[in-house]
PDB file of C-alpha atoms in Angstrom:
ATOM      1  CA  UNK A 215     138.602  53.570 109.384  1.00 51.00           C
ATOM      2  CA  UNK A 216     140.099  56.862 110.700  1.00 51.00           C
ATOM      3  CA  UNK A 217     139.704  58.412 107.461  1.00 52.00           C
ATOM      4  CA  UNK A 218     136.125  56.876 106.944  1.00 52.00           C
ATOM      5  CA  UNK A 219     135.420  59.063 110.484  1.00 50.00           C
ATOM      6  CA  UNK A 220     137.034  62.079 109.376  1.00 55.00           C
ATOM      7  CA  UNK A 221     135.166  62.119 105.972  1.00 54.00           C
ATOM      8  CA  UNK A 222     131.750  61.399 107.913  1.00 52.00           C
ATOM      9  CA  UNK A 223     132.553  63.893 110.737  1.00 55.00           C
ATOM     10  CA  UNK A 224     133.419  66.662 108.009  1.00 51.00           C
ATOM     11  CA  UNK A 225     130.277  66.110 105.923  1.00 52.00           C
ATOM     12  CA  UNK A 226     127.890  65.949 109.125  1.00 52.00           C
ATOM     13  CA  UNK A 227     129.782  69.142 110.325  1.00 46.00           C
ATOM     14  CA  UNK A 228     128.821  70.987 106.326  1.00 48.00           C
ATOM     15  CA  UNK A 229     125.209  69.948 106.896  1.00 51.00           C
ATOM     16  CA  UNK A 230     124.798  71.138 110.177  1.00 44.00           C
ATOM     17  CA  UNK A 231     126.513  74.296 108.499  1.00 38.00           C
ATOM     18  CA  UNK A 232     124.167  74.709 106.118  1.00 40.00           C
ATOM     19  CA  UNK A 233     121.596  74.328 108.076  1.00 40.00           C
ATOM     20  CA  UNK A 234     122.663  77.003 110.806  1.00 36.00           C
ATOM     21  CA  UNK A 235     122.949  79.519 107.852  1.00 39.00           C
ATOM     22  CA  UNK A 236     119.286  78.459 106.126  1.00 38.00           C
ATOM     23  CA  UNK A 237     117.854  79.272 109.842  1.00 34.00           C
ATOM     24  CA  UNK A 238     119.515  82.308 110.351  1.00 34.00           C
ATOM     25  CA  UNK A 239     118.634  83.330 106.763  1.00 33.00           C
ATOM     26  CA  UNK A 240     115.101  82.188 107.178  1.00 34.00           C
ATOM     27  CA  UNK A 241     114.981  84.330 110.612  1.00 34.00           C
ATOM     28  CA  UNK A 242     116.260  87.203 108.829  1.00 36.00           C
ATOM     29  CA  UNK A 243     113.366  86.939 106.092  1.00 34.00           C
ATOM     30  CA  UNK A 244     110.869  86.732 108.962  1.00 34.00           C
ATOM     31  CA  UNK A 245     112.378  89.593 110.969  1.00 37.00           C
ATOM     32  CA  UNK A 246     112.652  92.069 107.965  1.00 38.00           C
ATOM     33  CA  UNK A 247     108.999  91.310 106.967  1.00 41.00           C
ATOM     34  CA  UNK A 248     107.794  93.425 109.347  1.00 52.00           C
ATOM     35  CA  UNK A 249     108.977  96.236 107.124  1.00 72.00           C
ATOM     36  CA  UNK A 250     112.325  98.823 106.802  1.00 88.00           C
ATOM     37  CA  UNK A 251     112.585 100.750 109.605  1.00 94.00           C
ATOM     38  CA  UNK A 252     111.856 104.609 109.070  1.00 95.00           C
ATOM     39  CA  UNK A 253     115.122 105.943 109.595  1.00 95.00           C
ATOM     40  CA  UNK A 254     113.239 109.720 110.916  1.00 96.00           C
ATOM     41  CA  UNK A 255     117.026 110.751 112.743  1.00 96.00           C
ATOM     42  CA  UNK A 256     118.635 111.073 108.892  1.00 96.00           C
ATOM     43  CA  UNK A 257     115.205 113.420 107.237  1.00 96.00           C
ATOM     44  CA  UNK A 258     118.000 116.317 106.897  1.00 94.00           C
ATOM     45  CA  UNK A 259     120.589 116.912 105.186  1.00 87.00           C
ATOM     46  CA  UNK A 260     122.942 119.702 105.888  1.00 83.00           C
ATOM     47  CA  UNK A 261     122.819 121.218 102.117  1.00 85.00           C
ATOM     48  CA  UNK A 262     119.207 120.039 100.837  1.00 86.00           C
ATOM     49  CA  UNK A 263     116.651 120.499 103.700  1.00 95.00           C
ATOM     50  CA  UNK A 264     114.303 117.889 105.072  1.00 97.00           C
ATOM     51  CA  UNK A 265     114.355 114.633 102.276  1.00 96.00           C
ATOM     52  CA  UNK A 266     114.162 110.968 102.570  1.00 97.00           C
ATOM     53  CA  UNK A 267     118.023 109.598 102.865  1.00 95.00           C
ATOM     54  CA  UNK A 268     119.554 108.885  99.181  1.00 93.00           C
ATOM     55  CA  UNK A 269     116.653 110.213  97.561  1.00 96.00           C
ATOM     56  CA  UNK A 270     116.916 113.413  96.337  1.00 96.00           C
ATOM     57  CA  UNK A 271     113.973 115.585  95.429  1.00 97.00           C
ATOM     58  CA  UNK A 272     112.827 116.024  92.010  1.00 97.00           C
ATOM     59  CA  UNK A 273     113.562 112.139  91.498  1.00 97.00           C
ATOM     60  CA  UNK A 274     112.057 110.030  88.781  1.00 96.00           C
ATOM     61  CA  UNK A 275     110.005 106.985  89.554  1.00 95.00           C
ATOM     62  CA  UNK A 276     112.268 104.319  88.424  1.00 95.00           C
ATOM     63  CA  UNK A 277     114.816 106.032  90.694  1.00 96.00           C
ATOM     64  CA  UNK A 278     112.700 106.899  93.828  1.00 97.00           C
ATOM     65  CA  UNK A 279     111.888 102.518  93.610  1.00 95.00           C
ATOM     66  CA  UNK A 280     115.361 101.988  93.478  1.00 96.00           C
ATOM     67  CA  UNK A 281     115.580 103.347  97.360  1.00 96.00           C
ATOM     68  CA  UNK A 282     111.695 102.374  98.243  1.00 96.00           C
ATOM     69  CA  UNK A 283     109.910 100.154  96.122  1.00 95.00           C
ATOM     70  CA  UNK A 284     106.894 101.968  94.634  1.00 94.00           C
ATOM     71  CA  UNK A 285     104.181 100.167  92.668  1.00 92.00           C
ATOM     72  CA  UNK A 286     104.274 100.337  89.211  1.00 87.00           C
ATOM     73  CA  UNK A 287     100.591 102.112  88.570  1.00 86.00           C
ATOM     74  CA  UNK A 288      99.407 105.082  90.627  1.00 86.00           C
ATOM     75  CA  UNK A 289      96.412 107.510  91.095  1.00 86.00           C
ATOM     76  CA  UNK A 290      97.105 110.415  88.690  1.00 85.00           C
ATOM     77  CA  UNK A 291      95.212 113.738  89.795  1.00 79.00           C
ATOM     78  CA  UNK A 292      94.766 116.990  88.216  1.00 73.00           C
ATOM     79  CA  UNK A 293      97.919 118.880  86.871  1.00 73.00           C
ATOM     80  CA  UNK A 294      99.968 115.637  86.541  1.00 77.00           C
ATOM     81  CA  UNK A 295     100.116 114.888  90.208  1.00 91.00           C
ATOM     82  CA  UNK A 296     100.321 110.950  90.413  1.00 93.00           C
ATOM     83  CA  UNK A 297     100.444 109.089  93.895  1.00 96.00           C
ATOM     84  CA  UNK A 298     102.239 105.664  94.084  1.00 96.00           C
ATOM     85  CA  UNK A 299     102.133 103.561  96.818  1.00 97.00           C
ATOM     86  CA  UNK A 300     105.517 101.739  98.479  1.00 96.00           C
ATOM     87  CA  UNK A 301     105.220  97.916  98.245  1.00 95.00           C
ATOM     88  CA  UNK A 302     107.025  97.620 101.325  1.00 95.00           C
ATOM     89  CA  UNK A 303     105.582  98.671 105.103  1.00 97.00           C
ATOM     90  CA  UNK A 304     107.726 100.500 107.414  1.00 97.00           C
ATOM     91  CA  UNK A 305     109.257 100.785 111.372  1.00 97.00           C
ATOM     92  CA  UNK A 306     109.141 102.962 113.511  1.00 96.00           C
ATOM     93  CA  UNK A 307     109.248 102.382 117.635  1.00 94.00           C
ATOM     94  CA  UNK A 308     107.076  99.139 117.170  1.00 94.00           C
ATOM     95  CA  UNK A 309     104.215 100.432 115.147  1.00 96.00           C
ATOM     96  CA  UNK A 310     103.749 100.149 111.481  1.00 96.00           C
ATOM     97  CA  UNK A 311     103.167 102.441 108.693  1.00 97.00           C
ATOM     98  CA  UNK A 312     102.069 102.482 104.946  1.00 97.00           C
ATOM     99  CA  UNK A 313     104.696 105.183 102.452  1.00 97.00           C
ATOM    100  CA  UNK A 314     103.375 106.697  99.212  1.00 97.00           C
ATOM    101  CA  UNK A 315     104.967 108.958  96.863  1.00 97.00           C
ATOM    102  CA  UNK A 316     103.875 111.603  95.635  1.00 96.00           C
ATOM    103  CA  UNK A 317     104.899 113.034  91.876  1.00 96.00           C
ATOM    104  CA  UNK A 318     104.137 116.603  90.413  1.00 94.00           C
ATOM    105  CA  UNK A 319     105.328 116.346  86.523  1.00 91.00           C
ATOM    106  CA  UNK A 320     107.078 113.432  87.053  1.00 92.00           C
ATOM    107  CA  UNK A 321     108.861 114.089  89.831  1.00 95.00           C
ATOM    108  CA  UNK A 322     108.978 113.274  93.561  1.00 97.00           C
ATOM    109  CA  UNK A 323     107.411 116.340  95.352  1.00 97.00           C
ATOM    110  CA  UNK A 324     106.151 114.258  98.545  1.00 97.00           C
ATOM    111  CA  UNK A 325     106.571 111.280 100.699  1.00 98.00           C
ATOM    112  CA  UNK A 326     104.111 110.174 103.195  1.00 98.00           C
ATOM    113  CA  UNK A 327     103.853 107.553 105.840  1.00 98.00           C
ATOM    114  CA  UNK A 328     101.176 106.933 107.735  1.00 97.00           C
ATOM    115  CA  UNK A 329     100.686 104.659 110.909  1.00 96.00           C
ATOM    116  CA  UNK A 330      97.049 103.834 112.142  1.00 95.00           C
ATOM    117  CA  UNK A 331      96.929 103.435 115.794  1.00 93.00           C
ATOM    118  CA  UNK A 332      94.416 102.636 118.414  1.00 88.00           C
ATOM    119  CA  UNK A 333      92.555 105.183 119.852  1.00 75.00           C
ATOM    120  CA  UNK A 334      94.334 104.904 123.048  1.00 75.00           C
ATOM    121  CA  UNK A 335      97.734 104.718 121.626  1.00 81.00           C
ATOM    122  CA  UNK A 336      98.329 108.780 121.497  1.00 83.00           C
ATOM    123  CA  UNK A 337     101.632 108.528 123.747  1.00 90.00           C
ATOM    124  CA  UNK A 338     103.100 107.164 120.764  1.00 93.00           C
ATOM    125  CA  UNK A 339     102.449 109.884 118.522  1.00 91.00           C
ATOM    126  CA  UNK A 340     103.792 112.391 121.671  1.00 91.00           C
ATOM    127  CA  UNK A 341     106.673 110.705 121.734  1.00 94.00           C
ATOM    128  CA  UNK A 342     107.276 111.081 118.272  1.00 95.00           C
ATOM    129  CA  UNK A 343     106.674 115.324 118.850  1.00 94.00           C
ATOM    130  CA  UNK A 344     109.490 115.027 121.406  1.00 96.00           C
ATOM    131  CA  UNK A 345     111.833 112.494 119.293  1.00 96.00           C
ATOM    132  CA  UNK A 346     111.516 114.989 116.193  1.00 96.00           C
ATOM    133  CA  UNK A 347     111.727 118.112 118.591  1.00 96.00           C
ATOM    134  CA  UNK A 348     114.803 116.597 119.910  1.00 96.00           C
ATOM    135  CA  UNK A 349     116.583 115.964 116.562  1.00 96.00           C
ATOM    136  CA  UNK A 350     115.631 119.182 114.587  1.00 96.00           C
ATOM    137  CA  UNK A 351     114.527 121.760 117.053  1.00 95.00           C
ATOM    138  CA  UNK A 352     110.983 123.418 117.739  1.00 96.00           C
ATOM    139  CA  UNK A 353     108.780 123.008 115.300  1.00 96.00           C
ATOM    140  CA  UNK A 354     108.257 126.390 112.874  1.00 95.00           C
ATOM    141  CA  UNK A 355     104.421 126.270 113.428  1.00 92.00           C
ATOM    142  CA  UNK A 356     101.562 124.185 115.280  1.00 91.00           C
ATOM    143  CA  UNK A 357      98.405 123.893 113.876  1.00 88.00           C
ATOM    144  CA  UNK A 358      95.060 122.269 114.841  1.00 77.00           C
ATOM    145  CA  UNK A 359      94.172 120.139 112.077  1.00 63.00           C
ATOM    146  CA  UNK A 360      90.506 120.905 110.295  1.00 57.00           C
ATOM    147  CA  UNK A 361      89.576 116.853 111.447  1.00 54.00           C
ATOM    148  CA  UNK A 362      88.115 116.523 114.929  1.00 58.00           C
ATOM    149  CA  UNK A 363      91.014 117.438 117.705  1.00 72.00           C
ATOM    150  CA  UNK A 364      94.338 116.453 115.739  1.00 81.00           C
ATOM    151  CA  UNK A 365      97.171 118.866 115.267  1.00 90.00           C
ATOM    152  CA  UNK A 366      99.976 119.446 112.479  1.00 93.00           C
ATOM    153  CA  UNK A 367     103.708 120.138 113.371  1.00 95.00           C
ATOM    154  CA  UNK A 368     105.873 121.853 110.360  1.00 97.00           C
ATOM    155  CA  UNK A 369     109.759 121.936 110.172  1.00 97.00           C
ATOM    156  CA  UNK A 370     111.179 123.931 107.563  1.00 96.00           C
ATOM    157  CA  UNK A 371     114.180 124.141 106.166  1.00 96.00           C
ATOM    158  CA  UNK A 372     114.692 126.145 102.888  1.00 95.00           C
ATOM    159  CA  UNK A 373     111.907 124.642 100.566  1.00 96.00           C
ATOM    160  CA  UNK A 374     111.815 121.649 102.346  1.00 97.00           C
ATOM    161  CA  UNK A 375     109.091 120.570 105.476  1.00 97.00           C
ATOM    162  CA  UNK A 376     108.981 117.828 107.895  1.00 98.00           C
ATOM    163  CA  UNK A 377     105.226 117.291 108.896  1.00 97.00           C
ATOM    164  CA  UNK A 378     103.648 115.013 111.924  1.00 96.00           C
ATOM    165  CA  UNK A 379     100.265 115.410 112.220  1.00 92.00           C
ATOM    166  CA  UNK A 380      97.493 113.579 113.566  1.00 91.00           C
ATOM    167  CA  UNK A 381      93.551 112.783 112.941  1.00 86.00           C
ATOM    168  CA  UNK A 382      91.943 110.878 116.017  1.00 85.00           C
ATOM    169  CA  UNK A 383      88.623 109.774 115.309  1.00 82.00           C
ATOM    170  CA  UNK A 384      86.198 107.619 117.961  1.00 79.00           C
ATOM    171  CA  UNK A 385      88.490 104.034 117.091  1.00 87.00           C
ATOM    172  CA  UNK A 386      91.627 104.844 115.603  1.00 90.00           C
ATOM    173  CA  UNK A 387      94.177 107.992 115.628  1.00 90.00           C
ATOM    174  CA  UNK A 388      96.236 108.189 112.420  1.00 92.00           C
ATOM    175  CA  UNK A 389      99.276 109.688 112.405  1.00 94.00           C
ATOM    176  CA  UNK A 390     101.439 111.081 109.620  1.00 96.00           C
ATOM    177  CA  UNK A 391     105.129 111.658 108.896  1.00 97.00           C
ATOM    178  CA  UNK A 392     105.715 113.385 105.775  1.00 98.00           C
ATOM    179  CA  UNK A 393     108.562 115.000 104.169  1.00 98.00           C
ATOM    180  CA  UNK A 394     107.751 117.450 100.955  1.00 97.00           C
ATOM    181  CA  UNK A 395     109.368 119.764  98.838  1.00 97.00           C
ATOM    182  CA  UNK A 396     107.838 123.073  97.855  1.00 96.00           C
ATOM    183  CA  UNK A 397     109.857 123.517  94.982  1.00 95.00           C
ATOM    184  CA  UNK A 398     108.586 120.724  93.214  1.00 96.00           C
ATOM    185  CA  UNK A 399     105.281 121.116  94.113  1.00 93.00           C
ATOM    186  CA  UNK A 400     104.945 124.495  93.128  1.00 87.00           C
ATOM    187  CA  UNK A 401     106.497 123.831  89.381  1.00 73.00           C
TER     188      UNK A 401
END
């Protein structure tokens, strides 16, 4: 009989096991389907400029959805500029964003990600000004943007740029982080 308990103890104490790890999977699913996070405090590196981390410029598309899942078909523009969007949504401070990719010849000139806010919700995109200020210095040049009252932010760093701007309109304010190399653009 004492082994009989042991046995029964032991498998009761696997399934409740299993069962602690298929929650805290299951929670981990849920959690991370809100998207990656936007990791904004690792845009530069010391030797390449402003890029996306462990994506260098210049990258194919099979490699660029290696480190952000692009979709497979994208919309192709004049001088074999093609835009793909990410399959995945991203993080950043509790609000969401969209990411596309942006290839000149075949190779990653551009990322983009774009958040659309409330109207109201414009001490969010300040506190991103002051978050990016903080990490990589004054911006190299403010601009108002040709869109109602938004503005455009540019950090440069060789042939690299960090860009935040913003378009408000009457029921939304969309703001943009976007990370682009001129070198590959201007191929």
């Amino acid at each position: 009989m004492y082994t009989h308990m042991n046995t029964h103890t032991a498998a009761r104490g696997k399934r409740i096991l299993a069962m602690a790890i298929s929650l805290l999977l299951l929670l981990g699913v849920a959690c991370s389907s809100d998207g990656a996070g936007l990791p904004v405090e690792k845009f530069m590196d010391s030797t390449a400029g402003y890029q996306y981390p462990g994506l260098p410029w210049a990258s194919s598309h099979e490699d660029t959805s290696k480190v952000i899942p692009m979709e497979e078909k994208g919309d192709s523009y004049g001088g074999g500029q093609i835009v793909y969007p990410a399959r995945q949504q991203f993080t950043l401070d509790g609000q969401t964003a969209s990411g596309e990719a942006e290839f000149f010849k075949d190779k990653l000139g551009s990322l983009e990600f774009k958040f659309v806010l409330g109207s109201d919700d414009s001490e969010w995109y300040e506190a991103r000004v002051e978050d990016l200020t903080k990490l990589y210095g004054d911006p190299e040049e403010r601009s108002e943007t040709a869109v109602g009252n938004g503005e455009k932010y540019t950090w440069r760093k060789g042939d690299t740029q960090l860009q935040l701007y913003s378009v408000p309109s009457a029921k939304k304010l969309t703001v943009s982080i976007k990370l682009l190399s001129t070198a590959v653009i201007g191929q």
